[in-house]
Amino acid sequence: MMTKRSVRRTAGVCLALGTALAHAHGTAHQHGVAKLDVAVESNRVTFELDTPLDNLIGIERAPRNDAERKRADAAVATLRDAAKLFGFDPAAQCRQQDVELTAPVLGLGAAAAPSEQGEHADLEGRFVFACADTARASQVDIGLFKAFPKLQQLDVQVAGPHGQSRQTLKRPANKLTLAK
Ligand SMILES: [Zn+2]
């Protein structure tokens, strides 16, 4: 039985998995679910992804063997090739400008703070696209479900010139609405 109750925010503590409690909490770590914040400006779209590492590579620690290393390298390469993960309407003329990945257990970005070390780990990604006119991109095709089979749900928040919207994409849905 799943109940929704408020959860006291405690830094560095991973909440129990698979519960509605974790989902109710925006920053919680819940396997299968990732958070995607989208900022739409007239000539730029920025995606910020925050996901349990498990969704991407099935483990949440440094790779220990060749198979795990290969899986981690492949996931990182997939994320760096962001133009395939975020498909814009060609009319908007968007092109990938910058990708920053942070995942301490994979040696990406800053080292983990002591409070963040534990049995769970996340990856944060920032993907920036420069566009001629984002008003011409009403939707984005999200390729994350196709690329990462363990990912089941994306909790999306879009902030743009017309305000904010929240959307939940569940596999296999892949159309993200940018403009309303
Ligand atoms: Zn985890």
mmCIF file of C-alpha atoms and ligand atoms in Angstrom:
data_model
loop_
_atom_site.group_PDB
_atom_site.id
_atom_site.type_symbol
_atom_site.label_atom_id
_atom_site.label_comp_id
_atom_site.label_asym_id
_atom_site.label_seq_id
_atom_site.Cartn_x
_atom_site.Cartn_y
_atom_site.Cartn_z
ATOM 1 C CA MET A 1 0.000 0.000 0.000
ATOM 2 C CA MET A 2 1.520 3.259 -1.061
ATOM 3 C CA THR A 3 0.754 6.439 0.747
ATOM 4 C CA LYS A 4 1.793 9.974 0.056
ATOM 5 C CA ARG A 5 3.145 11.757 3.023
ATOM 6 C CA SER A 6 5.561 14.598 3.294
ATOM 7 C CA VAL A 7 9.110 13.527 3.779
ATOM 8 C CA ARG A 8 11.521 15.470 5.844
ATOM 9 C CA ARG A 9 14.320 16.684 3.615
ATOM 10 C CA THR A 10 17.538 15.229 4.896
ATOM 11 C CA ALA A 11 20.669 15.895 2.917
ATOM 12 C CA GLY A 12 22.466 12.879 1.606
ATOM 13 C CA VAL A 13 19.923 10.333 2.707
ATOM 14 C CA CYS A 14 18.526 8.096 0.032
ATOM 15 C CA LEU A 15 14.879 7.382 0.506
ATOM 16 C CA ALA A 16 13.465 3.923 0.389
ATOM 17 C CA LEU A 17 13.045 2.826 -3.185
ATOM 18 C CA GLY A 18 9.917 2.064 -5.063
ATOM 19 C CA THR A 19 7.657 3.992 -2.765
ATOM 20 C CA ALA A 20 5.310 6.820 -3.509
ATOM 21 C CA LEU A 21 7.101 8.748 -0.823
ATOM 22 C CA ALA A 22 10.181 8.967 -2.947
ATOM 23 C CA HIS A 23 8.175 10.067 -5.938
ATOM 24 C CA ALA A 24 6.337 12.748 -3.999
ATOM 25 C CA HIS A 25 9.645 14.355 -3.220
ATOM 26 C CA GLY A 26 11.031 16.264 -6.191
ATOM 27 C CA THR A 27 14.672 15.624 -5.496
ATOM 28 C CA ALA A 28 14.317 12.032 -4.379
ATOM 29 C CA HIS A 29 16.293 9.204 -5.843
ATOM 30 C CA GLN A 30 13.903 6.627 -7.248
ATOM 31 C CA HIS A 31 15.038 3.977 -9.677
ATOM 32 C CA GLY A 32 13.195 4.122 -12.994
ATOM 33 C CA VAL A 33 12.413 7.811 -12.623
ATOM 34 C CA ALA A 34 14.445 10.822 -13.724
ATOM 35 C CA LYS A 35 13.896 14.528 -13.483
ATOM 36 C CA LEU A 36 14.249 16.827 -16.471
ATOM 37 C CA ASP A 37 14.173 20.613 -16.151
ATOM 38 C CA VAL A 38 13.880 22.499 -19.420
ATOM 39 C CA ALA A 39 14.573 26.219 -19.782
ATOM 40 C CA VAL A 40 13.404 27.725 -23.061
ATOM 41 C CA GLU A 41 14.802 31.081 -24.146
ATOM 42 C CA SER A 42 14.371 32.660 -27.556
ATOM 43 C CA ASN A 43 17.680 31.358 -28.914
ATOM 44 C CA ARG A 44 18.562 28.656 -26.453
ATOM 45 C CA VAL A 45 17.116 25.564 -24.809
ATOM 46 C CA THR A 46 18.782 24.064 -21.758
ATOM 47 C CA PHE A 47 17.924 20.605 -20.435
ATOM 48 C CA GLU A 48 18.994 19.589 -16.949
ATOM 49 C CA LEU A 49 18.711 15.896 -16.292
ATOM 50 C CA ASP A 50 18.975 14.395 -12.830
ATOM 51 C CA THR A 51 18.808 10.614 -12.788
ATOM 52 C CA PRO A 52 19.779 7.683 -10.626
ATOM 53 C CA LEU A 53 22.802 6.113 -12.261
ATOM 54 C CA ASP A 54 20.976 2.787 -12.165
ATOM 55 C CA ASN A 55 18.668 4.056 -14.931
ATOM 56 C CA LEU A 56 21.654 4.481 -17.229
ATOM 57 C CA ILE A 57 24.065 1.657 -16.468
ATOM 58 C CA GLY A 58 22.384 -0.641 -13.945
ATOM 59 C CA ILE A 59 24.925 0.039 -11.198
ATOM 60 C CA GLU A 60 25.558 2.940 -8.854
ATOM 61 C CA ARG A 61 29.251 2.595 -8.142
ATOM 62 C CA ALA A 62 32.450 2.722 -10.119
ATOM 63 C CA PRO A 63 32.684 -0.018 -12.778
ATOM 64 C CA ARG A 64 34.621 -3.056 -11.567
ATOM 65 C CA ASN A 65 35.123 -5.041 -14.731
ATOM 66 C CA ASP A 66 35.332 -4.628 -18.484
ATOM 67 C CA ALA A 67 31.644 -5.221 -19.088
ATOM 68 C CA GLU A 68 30.668 -2.571 -16.570
ATOM 69 C CA ARG A 69 33.261 -0.145 -17.899
ATOM 70 C CA LYS A 70 31.956 -0.650 -21.424
ATOM 71 C CA ARG A 71 28.405 -0.021 -20.286
ATOM 72 C CA ALA A 72 29.431 3.162 -18.484
ATOM 73 C CA ASP A 73 31.485 4.405 -21.449
ATOM 74 C CA ALA A 74 28.605 3.707 -23.826
ATOM 75 C CA ALA A 75 26.135 5.586 -21.613
ATOM 76 C CA VAL A 76 28.442 8.576 -21.367
ATOM 77 C CA ALA A 77 28.978 8.586 -25.139
ATOM 78 C CA THR A 78 25.222 8.414 -25.692
ATOM 79 C CA LEU A 79 24.643 11.369 -23.374
ATOM 80 C CA ARG A 80 27.396 13.426 -24.988
ATOM 81 C CA ASP A 81 25.761 12.909 -28.374
ATOM 82 C CA ALA A 82 22.815 14.952 -27.136
ATOM 83 C CA ALA A 83 21.454 15.875 -30.554
ATOM 84 C CA LYS A 84 20.185 12.291 -30.780
ATOM 85 C CA LEU A 85 18.484 12.480 -27.380
ATOM 86 C CA PHE A 86 16.706 15.781 -27.938
ATOM 87 C CA GLY A 87 15.162 15.986 -31.406
ATOM 88 C CA PHE A 88 13.993 19.458 -32.364
ATOM 89 C CA ASP A 89 11.735 20.580 -35.170
ATOM 90 C CA PRO A 90 14.184 21.450 -37.973
ATOM 91 C CA ALA A 91 12.435 24.820 -38.393
ATOM 92 C CA ALA A 92 13.867 25.924 -35.046
ATOM 93 C CA GLN A 93 17.416 25.315 -36.334
ATOM 94 C CA CYS A 94 18.753 24.060 -33.022
ATOM 95 C CA ARG A 95 22.195 22.619 -32.681
ATOM 96 C CA GLN A 96 23.977 21.053 -29.788
ATOM 97 C CA GLN A 97 26.206 23.587 -28.076
ATOM 98 C CA ASP A 98 27.372 22.162 -24.782
ATOM 99 C CA VAL A 99 27.080 19.014 -22.668
ATOM 100 C CA GLU A 100 28.253 18.807 -19.060
ATOM 101 C CA LEU A 101 27.976 15.551 -17.152
ATOM 102 C CA THR A 102 28.480 15.139 -13.426
ATOM 103 C CA ALA A 103 28.696 11.659 -11.920
ATOM 104 C CA PRO A 104 31.406 11.362 -9.277
ATOM 105 C CA VAL A 105 31.419 7.561 -9.215
ATOM 106 C CA LEU A 106 32.224 7.580 -12.937
ATOM 107 C CA GLY A 107 34.906 10.234 -12.481
ATOM 108 C CA LEU A 108 32.812 12.890 -14.215
ATOM 109 C CA GLY A 109 32.756 16.356 -12.700
ATOM 110 C CA ALA A 110 33.349 17.134 -9.060
ATOM 111 C CA ALA A 111 34.227 14.488 -6.497
ATOM 112 C CA ALA A 112 31.350 13.324 -4.330
ATOM 113 C CA ALA A 113 30.822 15.122 -1.050
ATOM 114 C CA PRO A 114 31.091 12.738 1.903
ATOM 115 C CA SER A 115 27.351 13.080 2.507
ATOM 116 C CA GLU A 116 26.695 11.905 -1.040
ATOM 117 C CA GLN A 117 28.648 8.705 -0.749
ATOM 118 C CA GLY A 118 26.481 5.714 -0.145
ATOM 119 C CA GLU A 119 24.876 2.836 -1.926
ATOM 120 C CA HIS A 120 23.126 5.107 -4.421
ATOM 121 C CA ALA A 121 24.512 7.527 -6.979
ATOM 122 C CA ASP A 122 23.137 9.953 -9.514
ATOM 123 C CA LEU A 123 24.184 11.495 -12.780
ATOM 124 C CA GLU A 124 23.427 15.073 -13.576
ATOM 125 C CA GLY A 125 23.581 16.272 -17.141
ATOM 126 C CA ARG A 126 23.279 19.744 -18.613
ATOM 127 C CA PHE A 127 22.557 19.906 -22.334
ATOM 128 C CA VAL A 128 22.530 23.252 -24.105
ATOM 129 C CA PHE A 129 21.179 23.829 -27.597
ATOM 130 C CA ALA A 130 21.546 27.058 -29.562
ATOM 131 C CA CYS A 131 18.557 27.746 -31.814
ATOM 132 C CA ALA A 132 17.636 30.277 -34.468
ATOM 133 C CA ASP A 133 14.104 30.538 -33.072
ATOM 134 C CA THR A 134 12.802 28.319 -30.290
ATOM 135 C CA ALA A 135 9.249 29.572 -30.954
ATOM 136 C CA ARG A 136 9.318 27.247 -33.972
ATOM 137 C CA ALA A 137 9.997 24.212 -31.816
ATOM 138 C CA SER A 138 6.691 23.344 -30.194
ATOM 139 C CA GLN A 139 7.764 19.806 -29.343
ATOM 140 C CA VAL A 140 10.939 17.916 -28.693
ATOM 141 C CA ASP A 141 11.362 14.207 -29.368
ATOM 142 C CA ILE A 142 13.002 12.774 -26.275
ATOM 143 C CA GLY A 143 15.278 9.824 -27.010
ATOM 144 C CA LEU A 144 16.104 8.926 -23.429
ATOM 145 C CA PHE A 145 13.688 5.987 -23.143
ATOM 146 C CA LYS A 146 15.045 4.428 -26.297
ATOM 147 C CA ALA A 147 18.640 4.922 -25.217
ATOM 148 C CA PHE A 148 18.186 3.733 -21.636
ATOM 149 C CA PRO A 149 15.852 0.735 -21.233
ATOM 150 C CA LYS A 150 15.721 0.924 -17.430
ATOM 151 C CA LEU A 151 14.319 4.443 -17.503
ATOM 152 C CA GLN A 152 10.533 4.337 -17.104
ATOM 153 C CA GLN A 153 9.418 7.863 -16.313
ATOM 154 C CA LEU A 154 10.555 11.430 -16.772
ATOM 155 C CA ASP A 155 9.220 14.135 -14.490
ATOM 156 C CA VAL A 156 9.590 17.228 -16.624
ATOM 157 C CA GLN A 157 9.330 20.871 -15.769
ATOM 158 C CA VAL A 158 9.419 23.371 -18.625
ATOM 159 C CA ALA A 159 10.074 27.057 -17.997
ATOM 160 C CA GLY A 160 9.632 29.283 -21.017
ATOM 161 C CA PRO A 161 8.465 32.655 -22.180
ATOM 162 C CA HIS A 162 4.847 31.676 -21.562
ATOM 163 C CA GLY A 163 5.315 30.382 -18.055
ATOM 164 C CA GLN A 164 5.933 26.998 -16.535
ATOM 165 C CA SER A 165 4.426 23.602 -17.100
ATOM 166 C CA ARG A 166 4.883 20.194 -15.601
ATOM 167 C CA GLN A 167 4.663 17.051 -17.666
ATOM 168 C CA THR A 168 5.161 13.430 -16.875
ATOM 169 C CA LEU A 169 6.425 11.257 -19.692
ATOM 170 C CA LYS A 170 6.039 7.527 -19.222
ATOM 171 C CA ARG A 171 7.733 5.016 -21.466
ATOM 172 C CA PRO A 172 7.272 4.854 -24.425
ATOM 173 C CA ALA A 173 5.897 8.418 -24.695
ATOM 174 C CA ASN A 174 8.585 10.627 -26.145
ATOM 175 C CA LYS A 175 6.948 13.902 -27.156
ATOM 176 C CA LEU A 176 7.717 16.797 -24.898
ATOM 177 C CA THR A 177 5.619 19.920 -25.419
ATOM 178 C CA LEU A 178 7.625 23.132 -25.217
ATOM 179 C CA ALA A 179 5.085 25.780 -26.166
ATOM 180 C CA LYS A 180 1.460 26.087 -25.158
HETATM 181 ZN ZN ZN B 1 19.882 4.103 -6.352
#
